[in-house]
PDB file of C-alpha atoms in Angstrom:
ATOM      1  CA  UNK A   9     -25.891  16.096 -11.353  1.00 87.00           C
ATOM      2  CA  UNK A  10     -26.338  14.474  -7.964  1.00 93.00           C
ATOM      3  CA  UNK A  11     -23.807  14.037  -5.508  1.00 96.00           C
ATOM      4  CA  UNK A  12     -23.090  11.646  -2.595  1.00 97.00           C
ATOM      5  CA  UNK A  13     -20.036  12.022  -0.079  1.00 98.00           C
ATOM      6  CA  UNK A  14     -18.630   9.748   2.670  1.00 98.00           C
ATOM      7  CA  UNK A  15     -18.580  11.465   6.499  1.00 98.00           C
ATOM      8  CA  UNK A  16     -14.439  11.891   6.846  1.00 98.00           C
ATOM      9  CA  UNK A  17     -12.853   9.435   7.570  1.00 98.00           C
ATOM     10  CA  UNK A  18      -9.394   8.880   9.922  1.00 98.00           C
ATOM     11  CA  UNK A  19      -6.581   6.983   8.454  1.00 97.00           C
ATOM     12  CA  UNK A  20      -3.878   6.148  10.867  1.00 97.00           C
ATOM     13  CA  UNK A  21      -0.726   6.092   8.072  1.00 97.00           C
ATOM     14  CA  UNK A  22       0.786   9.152   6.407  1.00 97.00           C
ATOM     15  CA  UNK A  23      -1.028  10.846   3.006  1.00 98.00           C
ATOM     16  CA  UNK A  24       1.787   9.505   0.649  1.00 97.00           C
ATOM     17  CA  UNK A  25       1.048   5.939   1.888  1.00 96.00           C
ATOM     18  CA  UNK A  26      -2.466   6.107   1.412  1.00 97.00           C
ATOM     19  CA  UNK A  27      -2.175   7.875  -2.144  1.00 97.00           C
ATOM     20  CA  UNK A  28       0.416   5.553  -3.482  1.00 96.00           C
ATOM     21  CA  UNK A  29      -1.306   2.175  -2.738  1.00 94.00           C
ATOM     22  CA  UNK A  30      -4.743   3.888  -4.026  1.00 95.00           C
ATOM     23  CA  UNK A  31      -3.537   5.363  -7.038  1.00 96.00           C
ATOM     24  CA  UNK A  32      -2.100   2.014  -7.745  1.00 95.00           C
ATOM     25  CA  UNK A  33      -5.186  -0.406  -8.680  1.00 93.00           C
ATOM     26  CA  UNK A  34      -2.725  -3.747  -8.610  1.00 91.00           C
ATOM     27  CA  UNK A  35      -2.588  -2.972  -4.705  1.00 88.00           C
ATOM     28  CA  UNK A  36      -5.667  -4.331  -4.321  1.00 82.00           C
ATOM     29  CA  UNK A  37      -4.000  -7.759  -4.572  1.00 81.00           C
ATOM     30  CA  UNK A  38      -2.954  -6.795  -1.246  1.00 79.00           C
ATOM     31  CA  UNK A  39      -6.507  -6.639   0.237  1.00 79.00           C
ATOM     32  CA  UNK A  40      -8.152  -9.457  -2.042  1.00 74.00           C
ATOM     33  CA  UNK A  41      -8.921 -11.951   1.203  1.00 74.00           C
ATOM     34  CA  UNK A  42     -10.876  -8.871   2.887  1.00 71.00           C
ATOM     35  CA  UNK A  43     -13.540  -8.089  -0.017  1.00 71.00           C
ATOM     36  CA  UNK A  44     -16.685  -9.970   0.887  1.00 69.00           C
ATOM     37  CA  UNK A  45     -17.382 -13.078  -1.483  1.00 69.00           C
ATOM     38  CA  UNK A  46     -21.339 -12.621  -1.207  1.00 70.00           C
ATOM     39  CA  UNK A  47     -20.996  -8.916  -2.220  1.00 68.00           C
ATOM     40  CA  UNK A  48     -18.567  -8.994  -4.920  1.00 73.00           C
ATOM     41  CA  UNK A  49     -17.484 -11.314  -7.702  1.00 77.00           C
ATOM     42  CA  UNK A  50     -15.495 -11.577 -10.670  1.00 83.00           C
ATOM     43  CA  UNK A  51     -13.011  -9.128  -9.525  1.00 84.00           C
ATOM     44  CA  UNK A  52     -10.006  -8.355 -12.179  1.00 88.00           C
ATOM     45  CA  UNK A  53      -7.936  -5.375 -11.834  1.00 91.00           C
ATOM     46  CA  UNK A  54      -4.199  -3.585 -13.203  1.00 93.00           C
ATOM     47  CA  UNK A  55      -2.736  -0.600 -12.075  1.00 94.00           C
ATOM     48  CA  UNK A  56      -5.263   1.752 -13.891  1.00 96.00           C
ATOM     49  CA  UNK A  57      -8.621  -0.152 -14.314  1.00 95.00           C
ATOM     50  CA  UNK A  58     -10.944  -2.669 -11.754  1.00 92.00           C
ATOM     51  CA  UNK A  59     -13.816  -4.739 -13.064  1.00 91.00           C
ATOM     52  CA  UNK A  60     -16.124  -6.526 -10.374  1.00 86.00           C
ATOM     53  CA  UNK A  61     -19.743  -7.876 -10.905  1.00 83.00           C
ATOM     54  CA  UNK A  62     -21.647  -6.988  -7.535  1.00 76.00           C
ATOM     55  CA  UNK A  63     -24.612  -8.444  -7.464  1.00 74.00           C
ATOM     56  CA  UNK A  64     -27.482  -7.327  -8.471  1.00 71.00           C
ATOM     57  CA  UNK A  65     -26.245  -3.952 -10.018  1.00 74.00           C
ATOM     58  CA  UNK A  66     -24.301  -6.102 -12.573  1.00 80.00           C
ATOM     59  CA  UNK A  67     -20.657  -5.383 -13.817  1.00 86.00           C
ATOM     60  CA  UNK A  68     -18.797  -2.108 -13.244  1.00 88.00           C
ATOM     61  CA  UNK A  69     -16.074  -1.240 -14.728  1.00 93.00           C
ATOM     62  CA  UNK A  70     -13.726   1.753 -13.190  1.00 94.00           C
ATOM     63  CA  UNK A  71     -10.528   3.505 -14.327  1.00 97.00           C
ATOM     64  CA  UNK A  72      -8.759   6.180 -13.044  1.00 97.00           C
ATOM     65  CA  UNK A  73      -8.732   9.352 -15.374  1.00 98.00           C
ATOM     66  CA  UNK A  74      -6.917  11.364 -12.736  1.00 98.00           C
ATOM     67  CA  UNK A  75      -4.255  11.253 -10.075  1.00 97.00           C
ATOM     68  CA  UNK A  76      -3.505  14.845  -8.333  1.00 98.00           C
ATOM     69  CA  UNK A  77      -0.475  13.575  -6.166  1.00 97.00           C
ATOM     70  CA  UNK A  78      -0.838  13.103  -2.824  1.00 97.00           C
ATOM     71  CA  UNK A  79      -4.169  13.934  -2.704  1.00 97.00           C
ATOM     72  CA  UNK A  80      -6.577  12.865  -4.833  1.00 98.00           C
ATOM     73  CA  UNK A  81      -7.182   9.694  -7.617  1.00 98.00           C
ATOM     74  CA  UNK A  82     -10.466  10.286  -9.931  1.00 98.00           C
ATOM     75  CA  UNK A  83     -11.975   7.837 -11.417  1.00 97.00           C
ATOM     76  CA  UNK A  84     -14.585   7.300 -14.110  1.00 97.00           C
ATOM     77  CA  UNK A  85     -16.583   4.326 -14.614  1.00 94.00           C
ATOM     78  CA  UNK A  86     -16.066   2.325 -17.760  1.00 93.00           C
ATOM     79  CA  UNK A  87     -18.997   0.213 -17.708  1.00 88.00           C
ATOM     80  CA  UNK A  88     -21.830   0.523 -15.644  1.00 87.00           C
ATOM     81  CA  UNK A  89     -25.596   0.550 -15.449  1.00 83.00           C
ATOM     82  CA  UNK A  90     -25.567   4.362 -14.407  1.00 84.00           C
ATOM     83  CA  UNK A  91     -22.318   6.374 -15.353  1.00 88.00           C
ATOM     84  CA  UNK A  92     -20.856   8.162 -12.955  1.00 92.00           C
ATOM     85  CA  UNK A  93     -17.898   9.813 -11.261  1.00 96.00           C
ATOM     86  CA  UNK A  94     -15.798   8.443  -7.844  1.00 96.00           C
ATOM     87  CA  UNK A  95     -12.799  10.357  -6.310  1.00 97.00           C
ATOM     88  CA  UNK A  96     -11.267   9.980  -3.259  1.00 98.00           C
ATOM     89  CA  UNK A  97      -8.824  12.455  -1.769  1.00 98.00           C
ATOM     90  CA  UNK A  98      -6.665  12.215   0.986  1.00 98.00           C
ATOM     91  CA  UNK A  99      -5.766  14.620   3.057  1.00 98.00           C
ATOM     92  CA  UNK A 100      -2.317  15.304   5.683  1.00 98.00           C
ATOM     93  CA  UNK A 101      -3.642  15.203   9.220  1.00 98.00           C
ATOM     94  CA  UNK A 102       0.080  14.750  10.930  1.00 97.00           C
ATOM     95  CA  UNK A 103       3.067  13.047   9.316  1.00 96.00           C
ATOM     96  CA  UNK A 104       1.794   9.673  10.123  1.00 97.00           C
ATOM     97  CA  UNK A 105      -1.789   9.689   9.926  1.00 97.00           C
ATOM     98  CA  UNK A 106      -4.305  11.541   7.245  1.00 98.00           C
ATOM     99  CA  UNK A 107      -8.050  11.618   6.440  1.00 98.00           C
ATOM    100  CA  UNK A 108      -9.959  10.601   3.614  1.00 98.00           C
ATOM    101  CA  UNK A 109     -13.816  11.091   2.179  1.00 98.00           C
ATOM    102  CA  UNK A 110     -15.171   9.519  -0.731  1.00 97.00           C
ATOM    103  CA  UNK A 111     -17.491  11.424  -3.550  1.00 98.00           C
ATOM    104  CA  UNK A 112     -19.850  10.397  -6.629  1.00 96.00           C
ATOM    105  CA  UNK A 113     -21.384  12.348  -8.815  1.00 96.00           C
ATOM    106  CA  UNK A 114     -23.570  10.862 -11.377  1.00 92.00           C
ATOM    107  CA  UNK A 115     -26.229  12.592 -13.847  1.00 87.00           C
ATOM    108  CA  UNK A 116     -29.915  10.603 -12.308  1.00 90.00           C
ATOM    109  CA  UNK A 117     -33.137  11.402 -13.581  1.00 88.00           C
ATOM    110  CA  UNK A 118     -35.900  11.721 -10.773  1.00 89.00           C
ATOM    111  CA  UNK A 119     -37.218   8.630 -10.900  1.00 88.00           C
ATOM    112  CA  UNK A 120     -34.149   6.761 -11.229  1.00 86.00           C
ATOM    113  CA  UNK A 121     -32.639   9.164  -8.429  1.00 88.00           C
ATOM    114  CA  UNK A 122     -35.642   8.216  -6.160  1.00 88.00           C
ATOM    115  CA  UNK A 123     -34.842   4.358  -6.691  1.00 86.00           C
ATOM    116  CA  UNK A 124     -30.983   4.580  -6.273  1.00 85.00           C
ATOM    117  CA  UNK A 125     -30.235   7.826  -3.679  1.00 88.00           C
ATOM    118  CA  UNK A 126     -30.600   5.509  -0.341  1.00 90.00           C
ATOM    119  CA  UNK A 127     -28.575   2.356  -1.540  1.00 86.00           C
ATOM    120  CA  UNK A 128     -25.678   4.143  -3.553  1.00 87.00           C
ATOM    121  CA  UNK A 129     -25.244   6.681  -0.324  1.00 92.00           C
ATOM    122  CA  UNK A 130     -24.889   3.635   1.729  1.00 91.00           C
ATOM    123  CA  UNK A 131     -22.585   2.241  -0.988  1.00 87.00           C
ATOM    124  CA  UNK A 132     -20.119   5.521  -0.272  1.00 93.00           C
ATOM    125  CA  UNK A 133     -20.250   4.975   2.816  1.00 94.00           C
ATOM    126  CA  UNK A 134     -19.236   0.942   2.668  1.00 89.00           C
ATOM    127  CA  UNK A 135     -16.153   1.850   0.469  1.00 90.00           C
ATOM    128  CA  UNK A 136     -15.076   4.777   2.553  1.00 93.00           C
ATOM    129  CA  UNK A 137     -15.110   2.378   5.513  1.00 92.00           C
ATOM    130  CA  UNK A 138     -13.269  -0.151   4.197  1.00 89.00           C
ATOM    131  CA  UNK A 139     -10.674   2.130   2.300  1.00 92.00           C
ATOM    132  CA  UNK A 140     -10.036   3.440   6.219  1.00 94.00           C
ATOM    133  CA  UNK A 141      -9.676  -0.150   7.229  1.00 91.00           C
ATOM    134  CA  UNK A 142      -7.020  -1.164   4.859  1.00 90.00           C
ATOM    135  CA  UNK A 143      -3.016  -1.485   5.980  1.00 91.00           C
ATOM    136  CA  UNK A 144      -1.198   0.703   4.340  1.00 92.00           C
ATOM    137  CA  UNK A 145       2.480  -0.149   4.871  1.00 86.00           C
TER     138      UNK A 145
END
């Protein structure tokens, strides 16, 4: 099983704001205009499940099999050219601001490990970065 984490990242809003809107996939509504066009497309979503074709890794297809309230949402991918395993937790850092860090695990033979380790890393990082970016009032 190989694993690849974000660096921790600071969220300036409270634990419970950040866990509610991400354990809630229809709150991505709320962020639609700041996903990059070139990077993702066909994006569908409900409060469980999101589907998005990013090219050129092809569709992937994501629910959540787990929420641990307020601190973590697993998910596990649906569809997807290599299965795998996200979860993000969020953790208290004062009342109005928390931290978050990113994790996938997913079962990669050597060679396919070799080909994938560099881009999917940099992939964590991306969504950990832009899951700190978000508003979350």
């Amino acid at each position: 099983m190989s694993k690849f984490e974000s660096s921790v990242k600071q969220v300036p809003y409270s634990q419970q704001a950040v866990y509610a809107m991400l354990s809630d996939l229809s709150n991505v509504e709320r962020v639609r205009d700041r996903i990059p066009a070139d990077k993702v497309k066909d994006l569908s979503f409900d409060s469980d499940s999101i589907t998005v074709a990013v090219p050129p890794v092809g569709q992937l297809c994501l629910r959540i099999v787990e929420r641990e309230e307020p601190k973590c949402v697993k998910f596990e991918t649906e569809r997807s050219p290599i299965p795998f395993n996200l979860w993000i937790q969020v953790l208290p850092v004062t009342e109005t601001s928390s931290k978050l860090k990113v994790t996938v695990k997913a079962e990669l033979n050597p060679l396919i490990k070799g080909m994938v380790a560099g881009p999917l890393s940099d992939g964590v990082e991306k969504v950990a970065d832009a899951l700190a970016a978000i508003c979350y009032e």
